[in-house]
Amino acid sequence: MSEKRIDLPIAGMSCASCASTIEKHLSEIEGVKSASVNFASETAAVIYEPERTGPQDFLKAISSLGYQPRIERATLPIRGMSCASCVQKIENRLRQAPGVLGASVNLATETAQIEFLPGQAGVRDFKLAIEEAGYEAPTAPRDAHEGEAEGTARAAELRKLTVKFWSAAVLTLPIVVGSFARLFPWWPRPLQHPLFLGLLCTPVQFWAGWQFYRGAWAAARNRTSDMNTLIALGTSAAYGYSAAAALAPNWFAARGIAPDVYFDTAAVIVTLILMGRLLEAKAKGRTSEAIRRLMGLRPKTARVVRGSEEVDIPVEQVVPGDLIRIRPGEKIPVDGLIQEGSSSVDEAMITGESIPVPKGAADQVIGGTINKTGSFIFLATRVGSETTLAQIIRLVEQAQGSKAPIQRLADRVTAHFVPAVLGAAAITFAVWLAAAFFGVERGATLAVLNSVAVLIIACPCALGLATPTSIMVGTGKGAENGILIRSAEALETAHGLDTIVFDKTGTLTEGRPTVTDVVASGVEENELLRLAASAERGSEHPLAEAVVHAARERGLELAEPSEFEAAAGQGLRARVGEVQVALGNLAFIQRRNIDPGPLTATAEALEAQGKTVMFVAVNGRAAGIIAAADALKSGSASAVAELQRLGLETVVITGDNERTAAAIAKQAGIDSVLAEVLPEQKALQVKLLQAQGIKVGMVGDGINDAPALAQADVGIAIGTGTDVAMETADITLMRADLRGVVTAIALSKATMRNIKQNLFWAFIYNALGIPVAAGVLYPIFGRAGLLNPMIAAAAMAFSSVSVVTNALRLRRFRA
């Protein structure tokens, strides 16, 4: 196998051991021959076999360790693409540019997404590569704030296409009527003359159809071919044959060939293909509706509090630290924290939550959401491209522009498709021309018409659109439901998962313990809780906070403790007024020669339920038990049940003891438990499952889940968790509701079903259409078995439209 070398810059290394860790991790990737990480230069040199691995695997490996490969991404709009062959040409050109790690061109979004090493390549190089391939890269890379300009450009293209189509249609109509004068006896004879028909056809062929010639020439310059090649050859053959017959009919007659003209064929083909392009462009515009709706959420202005005044300023001028007033019914312009007032906020377009969320002091608000009832002032914390909405738009655009693995099948076919069609058309022409010498009536004419039909019907537009249009609608639908899908690969992989592994704390559970039981012995229950909470006031432990919160909920008045003494992970002792209070686990109490007596059996029963037990002693005597538990989230059990109904195994992974983990798993209805797993071992446990041939989805929210999220086939992060987990994950749930996992997998299944339908019809259309166009049915049905090139053009045009229309059915997906 061949070998390649790549040098990746890395940020975040703090010592030589970091370099060793990264080096070891890279070396373990299948297909890597050697890896060397230099701490001083902050680079990783990797020698690898490109047939088995590549830069994307290295980037993911580095990110999973918490380091950041220094790479940049650019998104360039492209004009002039017409089929999947165009995509292949541009991708190949871009990947040849130095410093490019990966390039993905999307026919549906008409964009190229490029990952590259800074300093080794740049946008100017990419634009040049695109232009050298024969296409246009009209503007600088887009970001989330340039969607309006991109929409304007698309609208201009649509208007231009509309003018060309209707102009061609107006000219084509009299050509068709004049060509079938026997059906229209009232049509004036001068308008039936072949020269007049040729005069009308010329602007259709060379003005309305000029884009096909331009595309074919660009492909020829690059020693390749595409859909434009097929259309230009096919229509030129019909037009050229007709022009020769119209200008020199006697030459044809002298050789026994009827001087028939087929200007109607050439004109109708161009018109129908333009109509198909127009309908396709309008339908593709609807696939981007989710992005447009997200962009429409951005308000134009913000009311900033400056001293005693309130000033309306453009939202672009808001800076972190500004105080912004929001009144009822207004959109929140940027992300921030409420300082004064309260309200309820509609966050449906961001999180998919249909019920307005109550907000008060210190609560976070998200830019683009809508204030409903009250008025408040908030402090701007994230503005511009850093806001949640801008990041969502960026993620959705990135996902819509990415390429799913299933598309590689279409890409492989397309790479050889157009040359094969040219060969099939040449064979068709030769066979029918030979048939003319064996007495087949009008064989020479049929040689032209049938080869034109083969060229026209075989254009691979539908193949190029089958996957990306479904991906666009699927990822957009995910965003509407508060599910951010990072890439098309993640969307595809999710439908084939076998097992879902859940982190426990903060994922299955609320992430904070609450007091569930207070068992008093020899003292009143509220007094026991008051004494324990007073003693715990000085502790920052989550269990201490739970006890204090429970006492305050009951309205108990707490005292200030004295003589406070804590034993880490065991318990504490303090004086509350005149009372000595000790609170902790069984070992902590027993070491103070306190006999828990019958409370031990009660404690064991509570622990069997997954609760954490704290013994409370008052003045050296066991006085009771306080039990706390991290409660299961309200939707966790129903989400697990739904996943199991879909045929997935479920696993909980946690650092808790076996008894607590088993209790939580039982409440959630989860199949199996991996308990007492250290944070750094979570990724290893996922890897062990994968080694058994299981496709694993990992759901987590904490920073310690990031390696496991990266290791899993699909990492799913709870959006309320850490930024690190969200950065590492393939799918992010904007709500802390595990039912989003079910929705994501259901959406993946629906999208893949849609893609397979599209690919099936695209392949079957060409598989059946080409032989019919070539004339294989002629021996059975005679002339009735031949396919008129005009019908071939209509079939080709509507095949693309049908693929896009089928993809749009995904918009009806319901969670």
Tab-separated table of N, CA and C in Angstrom, residues 472-530:
chain	number	residue	atom	x	y	z
A	472	MET	N	-30.307	17.544	3.882
A	472	MET	CA	-30.675	18.930	4.181
A	472	MET	C	-31.976	19.018	4.957
A	473	VAL	N	-32.988	18.296	4.474
A	473	VAL	CA	-34.294	18.350	5.140
A	473	VAL	C	-34.209	17.674	6.512
A	474	GLY	N	-33.503	16.540	6.601
A	474	GLY	CA	-33.403	15.804	7.864
A	474	GLY	C	-32.706	16.599	8.949
A	475	THR	N	-31.564	17.210	8.619
A	475	THR	CA	-30.848	17.997	9.631
A	475	THR	C	-31.631	19.247	10.013
A	476	GLY	N	-32.301	19.837	9.024
A	476	GLY	CA	-33.145	21.005	9.334
A	476	GLY	C	-34.298	20.643	10.242
A	477	LYS	N	-34.886	19.480	10.004
A	477	LYS	CA	-35.988	19.015	10.858
A	477	LYS	C	-35.472	18.725	12.262
A	478	GLY	N	-34.260	18.200	12.361
A	478	GLY	CA	-33.667	17.973	13.676
A	478	GLY	C	-33.528	19.268	14.452
A	479	ALA	N	-33.054	20.317	13.774
A	479	ALA	CA	-32.890	21.620	14.438
A	479	ALA	C	-34.216	22.150	14.951
A	480	GLU	N	-35.279	21.931	14.185
A	480	GLU	CA	-36.606	22.378	14.624
A	480	GLU	C	-37.037	21.674	15.905
A	481	ASN	N	-36.540	20.451	16.112
A	481	ASN	CA	-36.906	19.674	17.304
A	481	ASN	C	-35.868	19.776	18.408
A	482	GLY	N	-34.942	20.762	18.293
A	482	GLY	CA	-33.924	20.936	19.324
A	482	GLY	C	-32.844	19.884	19.286
A	483	ILE	N	-32.603	19.296	18.099
A	483	ILE	CA	-31.578	18.264	17.936
A	483	ILE	C	-30.585	18.755	16.899
A	484	LEU	N	-29.345	19.038	17.324
A	484	LEU	CA	-28.316	19.531	16.416
A	484	LEU	C	-27.444	18.370	15.975
A	485	ILE	N	-27.461	18.083	14.690
A	485	ILE	CA	-26.706	16.965	14.121
A	485	ILE	C	-25.485	17.536	13.419
A	486	ARG	N	-24.302	17.142	13.890
A	486	ARG	CA	-23.062	17.771	13.417
A	486	ARG	C	-22.734	17.416	11.979
A	487	SER	N	-23.077	16.219	11.516
A	487	SER	CA	-22.669	15.815	10.172
A	487	SER	C	-23.653	14.805	9.600
A	488	ALA	N	-23.590	14.674	8.266
A	488	ALA	CA	-24.424	13.679	7.590
A	488	ALA	C	-24.022	12.268	8.004
A	489	GLU	N	-22.737	12.077	8.292
A	489	GLU	CA	-22.268	10.759	8.725
A	489	GLU	C	-22.918	10.353	10.040
A	490	ALA	N	-23.036	11.303	10.972
A	490	ALA	CA	-23.689	11.004	12.254
A	490	ALA	C	-25.159	10.662	12.044
A	491	LEU	N	-25.816	11.405	11.146
A	491	LEU	CA	-27.233	11.149	10.876
A	491	LEU	C	-27.419	9.756	10.294
A	492	GLU	N	-26.498	9.348	9.428
A	492	GLU	CA	-26.606	8.018	8.837
A	492	GLU	C	-26.287	6.921	9.847
A	493	THR	N	-25.223	7.118	10.631
A	493	THR	CA	-24.784	6.079	11.574
A	493	THR	C	-25.827	5.812	12.648
A	494	ALA	N	-26.532	6.864	13.074
A	494	ALA	CA	-27.484	6.723	14.184
A	494	ALA	C	-28.557	5.690	13.903
A	495	HIS	N	-28.932	5.511	12.650
A	495	HIS	CA	-30.035	4.582	12.363
A	495	HIS	C	-29.621	3.129	12.553
A	496	GLY	N	-28.275	2.856	12.580
A	496	GLY	CA	-27.814	1.482	12.711
A	496	GLY	C	-27.269	1.130	14.078
A	497	LEU	N	-27.509	1.977	15.087
A	497	LEU	CA	-26.998	1.693	16.429
A	497	LEU	C	-27.668	0.456	17.027
A	498	ASP	N	-26.879	-0.283	17.809
A	498	ASP	CA	-27.402	-1.478	18.493
A	498	ASP	C	-27.652	-1.212	19.980
A	499	THR	N	-26.788	-0.365	20.576
A	499	THR	CA	-26.815	-0.162	22.028
A	499	THR	C	-26.661	1.315	22.342
A	500	ILE	N	-27.430	1.780	23.324
A	500	ILE	CA	-27.289	3.143	23.828
A	500	ILE	C	-26.748	3.066	25.248
A	501	VAL	N	-25.591	3.713	25.474
A	501	VAL	CA	-24.971	3.759	26.797
A	501	VAL	C	-25.250	5.132	27.404
A	502	PHE	N	-25.843	5.144	28.606
A	502	PHE	CA	-26.181	6.382	29.289
A	502	PHE	C	-25.226	6.642	30.446
A	503	ASP	N	-24.678	7.848	30.507
A	503	ASP	CA	-24.068	8.301	31.751
A	503	ASP	C	-25.207	8.464	32.755
A	504	LYS	N	-24.928	8.279	34.045
A	504	LYS	CA	-26.003	8.377	35.039
A	504	LYS	C	-26.252	9.811	35.502
A	505	THR	N	-25.276	10.389	36.173
A	505	THR	CA	-25.481	11.680	36.837
A	505	THR	C	-25.613	12.812	35.832
A	506	GLY	N	-26.739	13.499	35.885
A	506	GLY	CA	-26.976	14.621	35.000
A	506	GLY	C	-27.520	14.228	33.647
A	507	THR	N	-27.528	12.942	33.342
A	507	THR	CA	-28.061	12.461	32.060
A	507	THR	C	-29.367	11.712	32.302
A	508	LEU	N	-29.257	10.564	32.997
A	508	LEU	CA	-30.487	9.859	33.402
A	508	LEU	C	-31.155	10.573	34.576
A	509	THR	N	-30.307	11.137	35.464
A	509	THR	CA	-30.831	11.759	36.680
A	509	THR	C	-30.733	13.278	36.588
A	510	GLU	N	-31.284	13.944	37.580
A	510	GLU	CA	-31.298	15.412	37.597
A	510	GLU	C	-29.904	15.996	37.800
A	511	GLY	N	-28.994	15.208	38.370
A	511	GLY	CA	-27.632	15.688	38.565
A	511	GLY	C	-27.401	16.368	39.901
A	512	ARG	N	-28.416	16.382	40.736
A	512	ARG	CA	-28.241	16.966	42.081
A	512	ARG	C	-29.082	16.138	43.058
A	513	PRO	N	-28.505	15.765	44.202
A	513	PRO	CA	-29.252	14.937	45.166
A	513	PRO	C	-30.315	15.749	45.891
A	514	THR	N	-31.385	15.082	46.248
A	514	THR	CA	-32.442	15.705	47.051
A	514	THR	C	-32.792	14.745	48.195
A	515	VAL	N	-33.203	15.322	49.299
A	515	VAL	CA	-33.565	14.507	50.464
A	515	VAL	C	-34.874	13.776	50.168
A	516	THR	N	-34.853	12.468	50.377
A	516	THR	CA	-36.040	11.645	50.109
A	516	THR	C	-36.692	11.104	51.384
A	517	ASP	N	-35.873	10.865	52.435
A	517	ASP	CA	-36.400	10.259	53.665
A	517	ASP	C	-35.729	10.894	54.878
A	518	VAL	N	-36.550	11.126	55.916
A	518	VAL	CA	-36.030	11.547	57.223
A	518	VAL	C	-36.627	10.596	58.255
A	519	VAL	N	-35.766	9.776	58.853
A	519	VAL	CA	-36.229	8.780	59.835
A	519	VAL	C	-35.665	9.190	61.205
A	520	ALA	N	-36.540	9.589	62.134
A	520	ALA	CA	-36.107	10.067	63.464
A	520	ALA	C	-36.273	8.976	64.511
A	521	SER	N	-35.366	8.972	65.503
A	521	SER	CA	-35.429	8.002	66.607
A	521	SER	C	-35.104	8.737	67.901
A	522	GLY	N	-36.138	8.968	68.701
A	522	GLY	CA	-35.943	9.643	69.981
A	522	GLY	C	-35.924	11.147	69.882
A	523	VAL	N	-36.181	11.684	68.692
A	523	VAL	CA	-36.228	13.130	68.512
A	523	VAL	C	-37.264	13.416	67.429
A	524	GLU	N	-37.852	14.611	67.475
A	524	GLU	CA	-38.875	14.973	66.484
A	524	GLU	C	-38.228	15.130	65.102
A	525	GLU	N	-38.934	14.714	64.035
A	525	GLU	CA	-38.379	14.664	62.681
A	525	GLU	C	-37.835	16.010	62.207
A	526	ASN	N	-38.652	17.077	62.382
A	526	ASN	CA	-38.198	18.399	61.931
A	526	ASN	C	-36.977	18.882	62.718
A	527	GLU	N	-36.931	18.506	64.023
A	527	GLU	CA	-35.789	18.912	64.833
A	527	GLU	C	-34.523	18.195	64.363
A	528	LEU	N	-34.681	16.904	64.001
A	528	LEU	CA	-33.534	16.157	63.477
A	528	LEU	C	-33.003	16.833	62.210
A	529	LEU	N	-33.921	17.194	61.322
A	529	LEU	CA	-33.515	17.823	60.058
A	529	LEU	C	-32.900	19.200	60.309
A	530	ARG	N	-33.458	19.959	61.286
A	530	ARG	CA	-32.930	21.299	61.584
A	530	ARG	C	-31.501	21.221	62.115
